[in-house]
Amino acid sequence: MMSKEKFTLHPISAVINFVKVLKEMILPLVVVIAVNGFGGESGGWTSYIIYIIYAVLLVAMLVSGIINWKRFRYWFEEEELRIEYGLFVKKKRYIPFERIQSLNYTEGIFHRPFGLVKVKVETAGGGATKEADAELTAISKEAAEQIKKEMNLAKNKDSDLLDEKLQQDELVVEQRKPLFHMSQKDLFILASTSGGVGVFFSGLAVFVSQFSELIPYETIYNEIIMFIRFGALLIALSVFLVLLVAWLVSVGMTFINYYKFTIWIEDKEIIITRGLLEKKKITIPLSRIQAVRIVENPLRQLTGHATVIVDSAGGSLAEKDEKIKLIPLIKKEKINPILVQIFPNYEFEANFTRAPKRSRKFFYRLDFLWMIPVAACVSYFFFPFGLFSLLLFPLSFLWGAWQHKTAGYWKDERQLVVQYRLFSRVSIWMEKKRIQAMTEHTTYFQKKANVSSIMTTIKSGVAGSATTIQHVEKADAESLMEWFEPTRIALIDIEKEQPL
Amino acid sequence: MRQEPINRLSEKGLRVWRIYGIIQTLIVFLVGIGVGVINYFTGQYIWLYIVDGVVILLMGYLLIYLFPKIRWTRWRYEVREQEIELQHGLFIVKRTLVPMVRVQHVDTEQGPILRKYDLSSITISTAATSHTIPALVTWEADELRGRISVLARVAEDDV
């Protein structure tokens, strides 16, 4: 029926295997060299033993890399992708094509000169262990296409599906145009604002330590103050320098990782490609997407930028919840036109119902509970300066008020949108059919104030991800529960039909 | 106001929770004795003996009497054709709605203490969450498990 020819990986995969192990070994090696090198006196041949062990290990790794490559076979048989591998123990893994959720391609620096890709096969998961996935370290692009073809062939055995597929194929040609391409400018903004808060604060510290010039310290204990001021400046400067370097590294990393970030829609799948040195291609079947989040951190909120993240069910089992950056950075007004094209089922214009004014206290009051004893202790034991801990109260009040202002929800017949803030403002779009369960929480104090919180849970990765609408009007909370209650919906439908 | 779910847990469940409470109190009691002994050998503060005793008594009252009572009276559940509704919680009242369509499997479970009282707990799992009804008479739990699994199979996603 199908070709039973067995395929091997490209020889370069032996090198890739080796380098991968090498990367993991390099840190301990550096430590060993550092310890030995600075240890001073050398103790004869024993000081070399560690290097000898390392050398033996390296050779062993190289050999095992080669054997692993030699042993690896894959072929297609009975609508399954079959893999055979193993160093000492020969293992076989058969993956039915229908269970394959997506094929992800990566082109690393070793792949690109030879036109190769790494293929990661992701299955539906469903409680299986990490073992369920398969990875083909390096195969030619044609071979990767071949897998895809075999998979589609197997999946389209049902004839009506085939028709649908054909229609889709026609659409594909039109939709090959990328939906979103991140410009160099946006890439630069993304890179420079990632983790930028720390640098900002340490810069501020340097500024403040300079500013202290203006405070008339001279009148008090001149000498001590000179020392403190110098010390503070030194610390602030070195912290600033360290953070600056860390920031530059993170800018570089972001730039390399997100270079040429592009998304397409193809065949009911979202395809993301990105990367400078290592080209990554990620596919997410649209049917697996459980929710869409728009995240605006305060810094980017100022410049009107946001990040779009999608929650996907199943997926690589390594991570507990699977949140994928769909758009790492985009001007806010440009989001909707793109999302509408990807998710025609969603309504992206939301008109939020906010939490009532009287629920504001719930956003900070609980924090006061632990802050009072802490502030009291700190103030008592570090008397004059400990009093600064009292600043926690107005700060946490402001933070709570800020969260209160952001908290809200909006629903229409098919979807629920929730907005909340920890530091970043998050707006999350969930279809009703994707919500697994909904819980209304009411504490004693909430009951007195006539407010309630609603927690919704969706599937994300292999686990769940909960979102809470905090402290909204009781009536609103109940209307949300009713919105989610199938019996109630059925009743409403009957009422609607009766007049006809 | 939305109506509360109709069904309550088995009254024997309250008794089982009291037993759990006794076990927990016993642990608190042992810790309390420890504190008392240390106090005897080090400081012999009268006030510490008093605080120790009061804490043990208070914990006993809360764990054996009050908390199980509140929890039991609060616990309600209802299995309707299209959804399961639960209400529980000690300090926070939680009302959960699980549509039948989302139910993936139902399990019943019985620990040694529950078995002695012929009780079972029943756990309803969706793709992302799981919900436990803690103390039902075994035959009732078995029947409910059967009913939910039938309803979950029938329920169709109309959205």
XYZ file of C-alpha atoms in Angstrom:
659
model
C 0.000 0.000 0.000
C 2.623 2.472 1.050
C 6.317 2.513 0.522
C 8.099 0.608 3.212
C 11.429 2.083 2.388
C 13.276 3.002 5.556
C 14.808 6.434 5.795
C 17.803 7.584 7.775
C 18.713 10.965 9.138
C 21.307 13.196 7.584
C 24.850 12.452 8.928
C 25.053 15.959 10.347
C 22.690 14.799 13.086
C 25.618 12.912 14.638
C 27.381 16.254 15.000
C 24.220 17.887 16.321
C 23.769 15.150 18.915
C 27.364 15.621 19.954
C 27.163 19.397 20.196
C 23.966 19.150 22.224
C 25.695 16.986 24.816
C 28.758 19.211 24.687
C 26.653 22.246 25.538
C 25.415 20.542 28.671
C 28.934 19.528 29.657
C 30.636 22.840 29.077
C 29.586 24.513 32.318
C 30.918 21.816 34.673
C 34.113 21.777 32.611
C 34.573 25.515 32.996
C 34.053 25.173 36.735
C 36.611 22.392 36.923
C 39.174 24.378 34.955
C 38.555 27.458 37.042
C 38.989 25.552 40.297
C 42.089 23.740 39.131
C 43.596 26.749 37.412
C 43.299 29.075 40.375
C 43.930 26.399 42.927
C 47.643 27.274 42.889
C 49.879 24.279 43.475
C 49.311 21.299 41.221
C 49.323 17.830 42.702
C 51.128 15.851 39.989
C 49.208 13.536 37.695
C 46.059 13.560 39.848
C 45.274 17.084 38.751
C 45.032 15.829 35.187
C 42.765 12.924 35.950
C 39.683 15.061 35.643
C 40.735 16.158 32.157
C 41.398 12.577 31.174
C 37.914 11.623 32.355
C 36.513 14.496 30.348
C 38.446 13.502 27.253
C 37.182 9.928 27.519
C 33.660 11.195 28.042
C 33.911 13.440 24.999
C 35.029 10.592 22.783
C 32.245 8.421 24.187
C 29.719 11.162 23.427
C 30.971 11.531 19.901
C 30.800 7.797 19.306
C 27.338 7.517 20.822
C 26.230 10.447 18.673
C 27.384 8.599 15.595
C 25.826 5.287 16.650
C 22.566 7.015 17.489
C 22.489 8.488 14.033
C 23.397 5.119 12.423
C 20.673 3.351 14.332
C 17.891 5.805 13.660
C 15.360 4.758 11.031
C 11.924 6.014 10.158
C 9.383 4.871 7.650
C 5.703 4.980 6.845
C 3.571 1.897 7.245
C -0.104 1.283 7.823
C -0.880 4.951 8.273
C 1.697 5.269 10.967
C 4.983 7.041 11.312
C 7.323 4.357 12.568
C 10.610 5.075 14.218
C 13.371 2.744 15.285
C 16.262 3.921 17.380
C 18.392 3.243 20.427
C 22.005 2.920 21.434
C 22.045 -0.408 23.276
C 18.392 -1.276 23.420
C 16.576 -1.101 20.151
C 13.368 0.851 20.589
C 10.502 1.225 18.197
C 7.806 3.819 18.266
C 4.739 3.814 16.070
C 2.754 7.019 15.845
C -0.570 6.860 14.003
C -0.829 9.788 11.616
C -4.267 10.687 12.852
C -2.843 11.277 16.318
C -0.223 13.715 15.094
C -1.284 17.222 15.993
C 1.451 19.182 14.358
C 4.876 19.036 12.817
C 7.246 21.752 13.922
C 10.326 22.594 11.937
C 13.530 24.156 13.181
C 16.525 25.123 11.100
C 19.595 25.516 13.268
C 22.967 26.796 12.190
C 24.055 23.264 11.349
C 20.971 22.647 9.248
C 21.029 25.668 7.041
C 24.149 25.063 4.938
C 22.724 21.686 3.877
C 19.093 22.694 3.453
C 17.986 20.482 6.325
C 15.356 20.805 9.049
C 14.711 19.352 12.455
C 11.191 17.974 12.669
C 9.376 17.705 15.954
C 6.278 15.548 15.892
C 3.671 16.594 18.413
C 0.863 14.251 19.323
C -2.454 14.853 21.006
C -1.015 14.142 24.428
C -3.929 13.134 26.605
C -2.139 11.991 29.735
C 0.676 10.312 27.848
C 4.237 10.834 28.965
C 6.803 13.014 27.285
C 7.926 9.931 25.386
C 4.944 10.219 23.102
C 6.618 12.864 20.961
C 9.253 12.188 18.374
C 12.093 14.239 17.005
C 13.895 13.789 13.725
C 17.168 15.597 14.322
C 18.049 16.434 10.722
C 16.366 15.506 7.460
C 16.204 17.205 4.101
C 13.348 19.599 3.408
C 12.005 17.247 0.747
C 11.886 14.430 3.283
C 10.012 16.708 5.675
C 7.517 17.497 2.918
C 7.188 13.765 2.339
C 6.140 13.181 5.955
C 3.565 15.900 5.675
C 2.263 14.406 2.459
C 2.014 10.919 3.923
C 0.244 12.332 6.931
C -2.296 14.247 4.863
C -2.852 11.204 2.693
C -3.612 9.091 5.745
C -5.825 11.696 7.335
C -7.852 12.212 4.199
C -8.942 8.624 3.859
C -12.467 9.695 4.684
C -13.788 10.853 1.379
C -15.879 13.803 2.564
C -12.866 15.126 4.356
C -11.009 14.938 1.101
C -13.431 17.287 -0.596
C -13.077 19.739 2.177
C -9.353 19.438 1.915
C -9.388 20.147 -1.778
C -11.380 23.288 -1.214
C -8.974 24.329 1.442
C -6.062 23.742 -0.848
C -7.515 26.266 -3.245
C -7.846 28.727 -0.416
C -4.294 28.122 0.658
C -2.947 29.630 -2.517
C -4.743 32.867 -1.771
C -3.810 32.934 1.864
C -0.115 32.375 1.440
C 0.392 36.071 2.024
C 1.701 36.610 5.559
C -0.846 38.002 7.978
C 1.685 39.685 10.110
C 5.312 40.510 9.720
C 7.193 42.218 12.477
C 9.062 45.260 11.223
C 12.676 45.953 12.180
C 11.518 48.937 14.184
C 9.077 46.869 16.233
C 11.724 44.216 16.690
C 14.031 46.846 18.089
C 11.362 48.164 20.459
C 10.577 44.614 21.551
C 14.228 43.879 22.237
C 14.915 47.104 24.080
C 11.816 47.038 26.304
C 12.143 43.431 27.348
C 13.168 43.344 30.966
C 13.887 47.032 30.813
C 12.308 47.880 34.141
C 15.315 46.820 36.198
C 17.671 48.985 34.164
C 15.344 51.906 34.554
C 15.292 51.584 38.341
C 19.018 51.129 38.715
C 19.518 54.150 36.478
C 17.176 55.969 38.800
C 19.274 54.870 41.772
C 22.390 56.349 40.175
C 20.487 59.542 39.531
C 19.241 59.708 43.110
C 22.683 59.084 44.557
C 23.906 62.020 42.487
C 20.947 64.066 43.536
C 21.808 63.580 47.187
C 24.411 66.300 46.574
C 21.627 68.791 47.039
C 20.664 67.507 50.454
C 22.608 69.449 53.114
C 24.464 66.451 54.496
C 27.565 68.540 55.204
C 26.127 69.783 58.440
C 25.857 66.249 59.791
C 28.841 63.964 60.356
C 30.799 64.920 57.300
C 33.174 62.059 57.183
C 30.695 59.245 57.580
C 28.427 60.725 55.004
C 31.225 61.069 52.504
C 31.870 57.394 52.890
C 28.209 56.411 52.631
C 27.663 58.580 49.619
C 30.678 57.221 47.857
C 29.668 53.658 48.756
C 26.096 54.159 47.596
C 27.248 55.618 44.307
C 29.658 52.768 43.775
C 27.030 50.125 44.486
C 24.424 51.842 42.366
C 26.880 52.230 39.511
C 28.024 48.626 39.563
C 24.445 47.369 39.793
C 23.600 49.610 36.891
C 26.514 48.280 34.851
C 25.635 44.653 35.550
C 22.029 45.268 34.615
C 23.086 47.157 31.517
C 25.136 44.200 30.345
C 22.284 41.807 31.162
C 19.952 44.070 29.243
C 22.238 44.237 26.218
C 22.456 40.450 26.216
C 18.682 40.155 26.425
C 18.329 42.678 23.591
C 20.672 40.580 21.494
C 18.894 37.336 22.367
C 15.487 38.785 21.587
C 16.786 40.135 18.323
C 18.186 36.757 17.300
C 15.119 34.807 18.435
C 12.452 37.035 16.953
C 14.213 38.105 13.788
C 11.834 37.997 10.792
C 8.856 37.019 12.903
C 6.058 36.168 10.495
C 2.686 34.465 10.801
C 0.578 32.767 8.165
C -2.684 30.937 8.081
C -2.542 27.735 6.121
C -4.848 24.780 6.110
C -6.620 25.767 9.343
C -3.290 26.075 11.039
C -1.365 29.076 12.224
C 2.231 28.992 11.106
C 4.863 31.056 12.858
C 8.370 31.427 11.517
C 11.129 33.293 13.294
C 14.814 33.352 14.131
C 18.095 34.614 12.764
C 20.618 31.852 13.467
C 18.070 29.173 14.159
C 14.991 29.395 11.979
C 11.959 28.075 13.763
C 8.682 27.124 12.233
C 5.839 26.421 14.597
C 2.395 25.244 13.560
C -0.648 25.517 15.777
C -3.894 23.947 14.572
C -6.635 26.552 14.961
C -8.942 23.950 16.490
C -6.593 23.597 19.436
C -6.594 27.247 20.430
C -8.491 27.748 23.666
C -8.091 31.445 24.346
C -6.505 34.628 23.036
C -4.762 37.043 25.384
C -3.627 40.596 24.788
C -0.961 41.550 27.308
C 0.194 45.132 27.802
C 2.952 45.718 30.296
C 2.884 49.220 31.809
C 5.927 50.390 29.864
C 4.511 49.216 26.556
C 1.046 50.414 27.455
C 2.521 53.919 27.478
C 3.795 53.567 23.926
C 0.588 51.849 22.813
C 2.134 48.452 22.222
C 0.877 45.013 23.218
C 1.672 41.323 22.976
C -0.771 38.700 21.716
C -0.588 35.262 23.288
C -2.662 32.186 22.523
C -3.383 29.229 24.791
C -3.161 25.929 23.017
C -4.437 22.576 24.258
C -2.243 19.502 24.237
C 1.062 20.308 22.645
C 4.537 19.650 23.868
C 4.174 17.978 27.195
C 7.277 19.525 28.627
C 5.429 22.641 29.638
C 2.495 22.581 31.945
C 0.520 25.202 30.197
C 1.092 26.081 26.630
C 1.086 29.799 26.026
C 2.430 30.747 22.635
C 3.391 34.261 21.619
C 1.380 34.838 18.512
C 2.506 38.418 18.078
C 5.418 39.475 20.297
C 4.881 43.190 19.797
C 2.380 45.237 17.856
C 0.761 48.647 17.940
C -2.533 48.228 19.706
C -4.694 49.594 16.929
C -3.263 47.080 14.487
C -4.233 44.040 16.568
C -7.909 43.709 15.711
C -7.631 43.685 11.898
C -5.155 40.796 12.158
C -6.952 38.811 14.835
C -10.250 39.085 12.989
C -8.652 37.322 10.053
C -7.216 34.525 12.168
C -10.193 34.027 14.461
C -13.371 34.856 12.575
C -15.442 33.338 15.400
C -14.351 35.908 17.948
C -15.675 39.414 18.423
C -12.740 41.635 19.304
C -14.580 44.832 20.117
C -15.298 44.602 23.823
C -17.289 46.956 25.987
C -16.236 46.109 29.514
C -18.407 46.051 32.610
C -16.171 47.195 35.454
C -16.118 46.180 39.089
C -18.269 48.518 41.209
C -16.651 51.258 43.241
C -17.380 49.637 46.585
C -15.316 46.584 45.671
C -12.129 48.634 45.500
C -11.220 47.837 49.085
C -11.037 44.137 48.309
C -8.073 44.749 46.036
C -5.760 45.968 48.797
C -7.359 45.189 52.150
C -6.066 41.630 52.323
C -2.502 42.843 51.753
C -2.797 45.194 54.714
C -3.383 42.158 56.896
C 0.170 40.897 56.525
C 1.681 44.351 56.049
C 0.592 45.698 59.422
C 2.651 43.266 61.537
C 5.591 43.414 59.108
C 5.653 47.210 59.066
C 5.235 47.321 62.844
C 8.194 44.970 63.398
C 10.443 46.707 60.876
C 9.589 50.155 62.265
C 10.267 48.988 65.815
C 13.545 47.180 65.251
C 15.114 49.585 62.740
C 13.624 52.589 64.355
C 14.186 55.731 62.364
C 14.652 54.196 58.904
C 12.235 51.340 59.503
C 9.458 53.884 59.330
C 9.955 53.917 55.566
C 8.168 50.543 55.536
C 4.993 52.539 56.170
C 5.310 53.628 52.532
C 4.130 50.121 51.662
C 0.589 51.103 52.589
C 0.016 53.961 50.141
C 1.885 51.996 47.462
C -0.211 48.894 47.871
C -3.328 51.037 48.049
C -2.433 52.672 44.741
C -1.577 49.337 43.195
C -4.894 47.880 44.373
C -6.801 50.871 43.071
C -5.030 50.436 39.740
C -6.019 46.779 39.594
C -9.566 47.690 40.536
C -9.742 50.168 37.698
C -8.633 47.498 35.229
C -10.852 44.659 36.447
C -13.816 43.954 34.229
C -15.516 41.602 31.837
C -17.654 41.568 28.759
C -19.751 38.777 27.359
C -21.830 38.127 24.317
C -23.659 34.957 23.407
C -20.627 32.922 22.477
C -17.661 34.454 24.219
C -16.401 35.954 27.431
C -13.731 38.615 27.669
C -11.989 39.242 30.967
C -9.657 42.090 31.756
C -7.400 42.224 34.801
C -4.030 43.440 35.905
C -1.227 42.116 38.013
C 1.312 44.583 36.667
C 0.607 44.068 33.019
C -2.910 44.542 31.772
C -4.264 41.280 30.404
C -7.379 40.944 28.278
C -8.374 37.362 27.624
C -10.884 36.195 25.027
C -12.551 32.847 25.667
C -15.238 31.137 23.682
C -17.988 29.679 25.824
C -17.449 26.272 24.310
C -13.839 26.343 25.453
C -14.613 27.071 29.092
C -14.357 23.847 31.064
C -15.892 24.972 34.330
C -16.991 28.141 36.052
C -16.970 28.827 39.804
C -18.482 31.686 41.742
C -16.546 32.634 44.888
C -18.124 34.629 47.689
C -16.417 35.411 50.979
C -18.252 36.651 54.048
C -17.144 40.223 53.398
C -17.973 40.014 49.728
C -21.444 38.823 50.628
C -21.944 41.845 52.868
C -20.809 44.154 50.076
C -22.981 42.249 47.581
C -20.111 41.350 45.259
C -18.682 38.061 43.999
C -15.735 36.737 42.012
C -16.023 34.390 39.056
C -13.315 31.928 38.137
C -13.275 30.369 34.691
C -11.002 27.510 33.707
C -9.867 26.660 30.210
C -7.551 23.963 29.008
C -4.018 25.104 28.342
C -1.311 22.642 27.448
C -2.031 19.471 29.377
C -3.314 21.304 32.444
C -5.858 24.010 33.062
C -5.502 27.744 33.235
C -7.804 29.728 35.489
C -8.864 33.325 35.042
C -10.723 35.225 37.745
C -13.073 38.143 37.316
C -12.600 39.770 40.679
C -15.190 41.407 42.896
C -17.954 42.245 40.434
C -21.583 42.991 41.301
C -23.391 39.942 42.645
C -26.057 40.344 39.980
C -23.404 40.412 37.269
C -21.751 37.316 38.697
C -25.054 35.484 38.698
C -25.835 36.535 35.169
C -22.455 35.101 34.182
C -23.265 31.796 35.864
C -26.592 31.743 34.065
C -24.847 32.568 30.825
C -22.752 29.441 31.307
C -25.578 27.141 32.459
C -26.747 24.922 29.575
C -30.217 24.265 31.054
C -30.856 27.964 31.398
C -29.761 28.569 27.827
C -32.096 25.843 26.616
C -34.983 27.453 28.527
C -34.294 30.813 26.934
C -34.230 29.198 23.515
C -37.635 27.628 24.123
C -39.063 30.958 25.237
C -37.733 32.569 22.117
C -39.330 29.974 19.895
C -42.776 30.040 21.488
C -44.136 33.284 20.032
C -43.600 31.963 16.509
C -30.811 34.986 43.748
C -30.117 31.775 41.956
C -31.410 28.704 43.716
C -29.066 26.520 45.697
C -28.472 23.006 44.388
C -30.935 20.559 45.945
C -28.997 17.523 47.171
C -27.021 17.268 50.383
C -24.245 14.902 51.360
C -24.953 11.834 53.469
C -25.392 12.625 57.183
C -22.797 9.980 57.881
C -20.376 12.263 56.029
C -20.634 14.722 58.912
C -19.666 11.953 61.316
C -16.640 11.060 59.163
C -15.533 14.697 59.099
C -15.826 14.776 62.892
C -13.483 11.773 62.989
C -11.026 13.621 60.741
C -11.404 16.557 63.136
C -10.574 14.318 66.105
C -7.439 13.072 64.352
C -6.358 16.617 63.551
C -7.078 17.725 67.105
C -4.993 14.831 68.382
C -2.041 16.148 66.395
C -2.610 19.645 67.758
C -2.885 18.104 71.249
C 0.478 16.333 70.884
C 2.151 19.547 69.744
C 0.507 21.319 72.678
C 1.833 18.692 75.111
C 5.291 19.204 73.580
C 5.087 22.947 74.146
C 3.905 22.308 77.726
C 6.819 19.945 78.448
C 9.357 22.391 77.057
C 7.780 25.127 79.135
C 8.003 22.920 82.244
C 11.744 22.429 81.820
C 12.683 25.935 80.699
C 10.497 28.761 81.851
C 7.426 27.500 83.694
C 5.451 30.523 82.573
C 1.893 30.217 83.845
C 0.486 32.282 80.989
C 2.041 29.913 78.439
C 0.233 26.939 80.022
C -3.012 28.852 79.795
C -2.478 29.902 76.167
C -1.489 26.328 75.330
C -4.637 24.898 76.878
C -6.922 27.491 75.322
C -5.438 26.892 71.864
C -5.959 23.119 72.166
C -9.547 23.530 73.341
C -10.314 26.118 70.670
C -8.814 23.987 67.891
C -10.786 21.014 69.160
C -14.004 23.016 69.082
C -13.319 24.365 65.594
C -11.987 21.170 64.023
C -14.408 18.703 65.598
C -17.568 20.732 65.945
C -17.809 23.996 64.046
C -15.913 23.498 60.790
C -17.457 20.112 59.885
C -20.881 21.524 60.671
C -20.451 24.580 58.464
C -18.919 22.557 55.682
C -21.658 19.963 55.809
C -24.517 22.447 55.787
C -22.872 24.370 52.980
C -22.229 21.342 50.770
C -24.868 20.960 48.082
C -24.844 19.324 44.699
C -27.186 18.766 41.850
C -26.780 16.682 38.732
C -29.063 17.881 35.982
C -29.367 16.626 32.460
C -27.010 19.214 31.017
C -24.833 20.284 33.891
C -23.503 19.531 37.348
C -23.692 22.200 40.002
C -21.766 22.144 43.260
C -21.704 24.435 46.255
C -19.154 24.165 49.033
C -16.557 26.050 51.036
C -15.800 26.944 54.611
C -14.862 30.621 54.524
C -15.430 31.176 50.844
C -18.645 29.909 49.308
C -17.791 28.333 45.992
C -20.437 27.508 43.432
C -19.210 25.551 40.465
C -20.939 24.801 37.212
C -19.676 22.005 34.986
C -21.512 21.464 31.696
C -22.130 17.775 30.927
C -20.459 18.225 27.549
C -17.174 18.971 29.253
C -17.157 15.904 31.522
C -14.442 13.492 30.460
C -14.632 10.856 33.163
C -16.105 10.106 36.577
C -14.390 8.159 39.363
C -15.569 6.932 42.721
C -13.148 6.358 45.550
C -13.287 4.941 49.061
C -10.725 5.358 51.823
C -10.603 3.144 54.927
C -12.682 5.469 57.090
C -15.199 6.090 54.330
C -15.498 2.344 53.753
C -16.345 1.735 57.382
C -19.313 4.033 57.000
C -20.215 2.687 53.574
C -19.451 6.028 51.936
C -17.693 6.952 48.703
C -16.387 10.117 47.156
C -17.011 10.865 43.522
C -14.676 12.850 41.303
C -15.772 14.482 38.064
C -12.976 15.391 35.654
C -13.009 17.718 32.665
C -10.102 18.320 30.333
C -8.726 20.934 32.684
C -10.364 20.628 36.101
C -11.581 18.030 38.573
C -14.310 18.320 41.167
C -14.957 16.019 44.111
C -18.175 15.355 45.982
C -16.697 14.002 49.204
C -19.213 11.803 51.045
C -22.089 9.972 49.422
C -23.590 6.620 50.396
C -21.830 4.071 48.201
C -24.824 2.877 46.221
C -25.821 6.466 45.647
C -22.346 7.376 44.442
C -22.245 4.381 42.108
C -25.606 5.280 40.678
C -24.596 8.884 40.242
C -21.387 7.871 38.513
C -23.371 5.754 36.074
C -25.861 8.547 35.483
C -23.214 11.189 34.859
C -21.310 9.004 32.447
C -24.488 8.286 30.481
C -25.485 11.967 30.456
C -21.975 13.027 29.485
C -22.092 10.691 26.528
C -25.499 11.934 25.410
C -24.795 15.630 25.825
C -23.836 17.208 22.550
C -21.922 20.314 21.915
C -24.392 22.642 20.249
C -22.181 25.688 20.232
